[in-house]
C-alpha positions as a LaTeX table, in Angstrom:
\begin{tabular}{lrrr}
\hline
Residue & $x$ (\AA) & $y$ (\AA) & $z$ (\AA) \\
\hline
Unk1 & 130.26 & $-3.52$ & 62.75 \\
Unk2 & 132.79 & $-5.93$ & 62.42 \\
Unk3 & 133.37 & $-8.06$ & 65.27 \\
Unk4 & 136.07 & $-10.11$ & 63.93 \\
Unk5 & 138.21 & $-6.78$ & 64.74 \\
Unk6 & 137.46 & $-7.26$ & 68.68 \\
Unk7 & 140.62 & $-8.30$ & 70.61 \\
Unk8 & 138.12 & $-10.38$ & 73.12 \\
Unk9 & 141.19 & $-10.75$ & 75.48 \\
Unk10 & 141.50 & $-7.03$ & 75.79 \\
Unk11 & 137.75 & $-6.89$ & 76.34 \\
Unk12 & 138.06 & $-9.27$ & 79.07 \\
Unk13 & 140.99 & $-8.02$ & 80.78 \\
Unk14 & 139.75 & $-4.57$ & 80.49 \\
Unk15 & 136.76 & $-5.49$ & 82.38 \\
Unk16 & 138.05 & $-7.24$ & 84.92 \\
Unk17 & 140.48 & $-4.40$ & 85.51 \\
Unk18 & 137.91 & $-1.73$ & 85.40 \\
Unk19 & 135.65 & $-4.03$ & 88.00 \\
Unk20 & 138.65 & $-4.42$ & 89.98 \\
Unk21 & 138.99 & $-0.26$ & 90.28 \\
Unk22 & 135.55 & $-0.13$ & 91.21 \\
Unk23 & 135.90 & $-2.50$ & 94.05 \\
Unk24 & 138.89 & $-0.28$ & 95.40 \\
Unk25 & 137.13 & 3.13 & 94.46 \\
Unk26 & 133.74 & 2.24 & 96.43 \\
Unk27 & 135.28 & 0.49 & 99.52 \\
Unk28 & 137.53 & 3.53 & 99.91 \\
Unk29 & 134.61 & 5.86 & 99.66 \\
Unk30 & 132.00 & 3.60 & 101.18 \\
Unk31 & 130.84 & 5.78 & 104.32 \\
Unk32 & 130.79 & 8.98 & 102.10 \\
Unk33 & 128.79 & 7.01 & 99.36 \\
Unk34 & 126.28 & 5.60 & 101.64 \\
Unk35 & 125.33 & 9.15 & 103.35 \\
Unk36 & 125.45 & 10.88 & 99.98 \\
Unk37 & 123.18 & 7.97 & 98.41 \\
Unk38 & 120.81 & 7.92 & 101.63 \\
Unk39 & 121.66 & 4.24 & 102.31 \\
Unk40 & 121.62 & 2.85 & 105.74 \\
Unk41 & 123.81 & $-0.48$ & 105.91 \\
Unk42 & 121.51 & $-1.79$ & 108.60 \\
Unk43 & 118.84 & $-1.96$ & 106.36 \\
Unk44 & 120.36 & $-2.86$ & 102.86 \\
Unk45 & 119.87 & $-6.25$ & 101.57 \\
Unk46 & 122.81 & $-7.95$ & 100.45 \\
Unk47 & 123.00 & $-9.57$ & 97.08 \\
Unk48 & 125.60 & $-10.32$ & 94.64 \\
Unk49 & 123.40 & $-8.98$ & 91.77 \\
Unk50 & 125.01 & $-5.75$ & 91.57 \\
Unk51 & 128.43 & $-6.76$ & 91.70 \\
Unk52 & 127.43 & $-8.99$ & 88.62 \\
Unk53 & 125.55 & $-6.47$ & 86.82 \\
Unk54 & 128.47 & $-4.07$ & 87.00 \\
Unk55 & 130.88 & $-6.70$ & 85.50 \\
Unk56 & 128.49 & $-7.32$ & 82.77 \\
Unk57 & 128.16 & $-3.55$ & 81.68 \\
Unk58 & 131.91 & $-3.33$ & 82.05 \\
Unk59 & 132.38 & $-5.84$ & 79.61 \\
Unk60 & 129.69 & $-4.24$ & 77.30 \\
Unk61 & 131.70 & $-0.83$ & 77.77 \\
Unk62 & 134.97 & $-2.71$ & 76.95 \\
Unk63 & 133.24 & $-4.24$ & 73.53 \\
Unk64 & 131.79 & $-0.67$ & 72.59 \\
Unk65 & 135.24 & 1.04 & 73.60 \\
Unk66 & 137.06 & $-1.79$ & 71.08 \\
Unk67 & 134.67 & $-1.13$ & 68.29 \\
Unk68 & 134.93 & 2.87 & 68.72 \\
Unk69 & 138.51 & 3.13 & 69.23 \\
Unk70 & 139.52 & 0.82 & 66.60 \\
Unk71 & 137.03 & 2.51 & 64.05 \\
Unk72 & 138.47 & 5.81 & 64.77 \\
Unk73 & 142.12 & 4.99 & 64.62 \\
Unk74 & 141.60 & 2.32 & 61.29 \\
Unk75 & 141.88 & $-0.46$ & 63.49 \\
Unk76 & 145.12 & 0.26 & 65.20 \\
Unk77 & 144.15 & 1.04 & 68.56 \\
Unk78 & 146.81 & 2.57 & 70.85 \\
Unk79 & 146.41 & 3.82 & 74.58 \\
Unk80 & 146.66 & 7.41 & 73.86 \\
Unk81 & 143.35 & 6.77 & 71.93 \\
Unk82 & 141.87 & 4.82 & 74.41 \\
Unk83 & 142.47 & 7.64 & 77.15 \\
Unk84 & 141.15 & 10.08 & 74.78 \\
Unk85 & 137.96 & 8.45 & 73.75 \\
Unk86 & 137.32 & 7.11 & 77.06 \\
Unk87 & 137.10 & 10.60 & 78.30 \\
Unk88 & 135.38 & 11.48 & 75.72 \\
Unk89 & 132.62 & 8.92 & 76.21 \\
Unk90 & 132.48 & 9.56 & 80.01 \\
Unk91 & 131.82 & 13.33 & 79.44 \\
Unk92 & 129.49 & 12.90 & 76.86 \\
Unk93 & 127.41 & 10.27 & 78.24 \\
Unk94 & 128.09 & 9.45 & 81.68 \\
Unk95 & 129.00 & 12.88 & 83.32 \\
Unk96 & 125.74 & 14.17 & 81.72 \\
Unk97 & 123.52 & 11.33 & 82.18 \\
Unk98 & 124.37 & 11.18 & 86.08 \\
Unk99 & 124.28 & 14.91 & 86.49 \\
Unk100 & 120.73 & 14.87 & 85.37 \\
Unk101 & 119.72 & 12.14 & 87.04 \\
Unk102 & 120.45 & 12.73 & 90.02 \\
Unk103 & 119.25 & 16.21 & 90.32 \\
Unk104 & 115.77 & 14.45 & 89.54 \\
Unk105 & 115.96 & 11.99 & 92.00 \\
Unk106 & 116.88 & 14.73 & 94.36 \\
Unk107 & 120.68 & 13.70 & 95.62 \\
Unk108 & 123.51 & 16.11 & 95.84 \\
Unk109 & 126.58 & 16.89 & 94.39 \\
Unk110 & 128.54 & 14.20 & 96.36 \\
Unk111 & 126.89 & 11.47 & 94.90 \\
Unk112 & 127.32 & 12.86 & 91.41 \\
Unk113 & 131.04 & 13.52 & 91.62 \\
Unk114 & 131.83 & 9.86 & 93.41 \\
Unk115 & 129.69 & 7.97 & 90.76 \\
Unk116 & 131.03 & 9.96 & 87.98 \\
Unk117 & 134.65 & 9.65 & 89.50 \\
Unk118 & 134.02 & 5.83 & 89.36 \\
Unk119 & 132.77 & 5.87 & 85.85 \\
Unk120 & 135.53 & 8.36 & 84.58 \\
Unk121 & 138.45 & 5.98 & 86.26 \\
Unk122 & 136.62 & 2.78 & 84.74 \\
Unk123 & 136.37 & 4.17 & 80.83 \\
Unk124 & 140.11 & 5.66 & 80.96 \\
Unk125 & 141.03 & 2.15 & 82.36 \\
Unk126 & 139.20 & 0.32 & 79.74 \\
Unk127 & 140.57 & 2.38 & 77.21 \\
Unk128 & 144.04 & 2.13 & 78.20 \\
Unk129 & 143.84 & $-1.45$ & 78.34 \\
Unk130 & 141.69 & $-1.51$ & 74.94 \\
Unk131 & 144.86 & 0.45 & 73.48 \\
Unk132 & 147.57 & $-1.24$ & 75.07 \\
Unk133 & 146.48 & $-4.42$ & 73.80 \\
Unk134 & 145.77 & $-3.20$ & 70.31 \\
Unk135 & 144.00 & $-4.82$ & 67.62 \\
Unk136 & 143.59 & $-8.86$ & 67.51 \\
Unk137 & 146.26 & $-10.96$ & 65.76 \\
Unk138 & 145.88 & $-11.53$ & 62.46 \\
Unk139 & 144.94 & $-15.32$ & 61.56 \\
Unk140 & 147.96 & $-17.44$ & 60.49 \\
Unk141 & 147.65 & $-18.60$ & 56.67 \\
\hline
\end{tabular}
């Protein structure tokens, strides 16, 4: 892997925008998500850890997406390629994993749809941002 091709500004911006999307997504779906996840807000512990873990995960996703889209497009990512690869990575890894895990954990499809929808939005957003920013500028010299 050639990390010199990573547009680090794009990675950080993509992660921030994806994280903000998640905040809006789950605020809007908090009641159905709590019900589907079988959680009672009155007994839940409050912690910032899940928010930090989510952001770190989205930075890693953006980095991987940059490497994948950059490699597939010959180092010239674009928004369409980002959307296509974001969707394909979601379909191949996220949707399948959540579907299987939630069945083993005894959760209903409502939780799977809420969580999978969130991660689809995250990967599409990351893909668009990575593609929109494009490759890093060549060093002057």
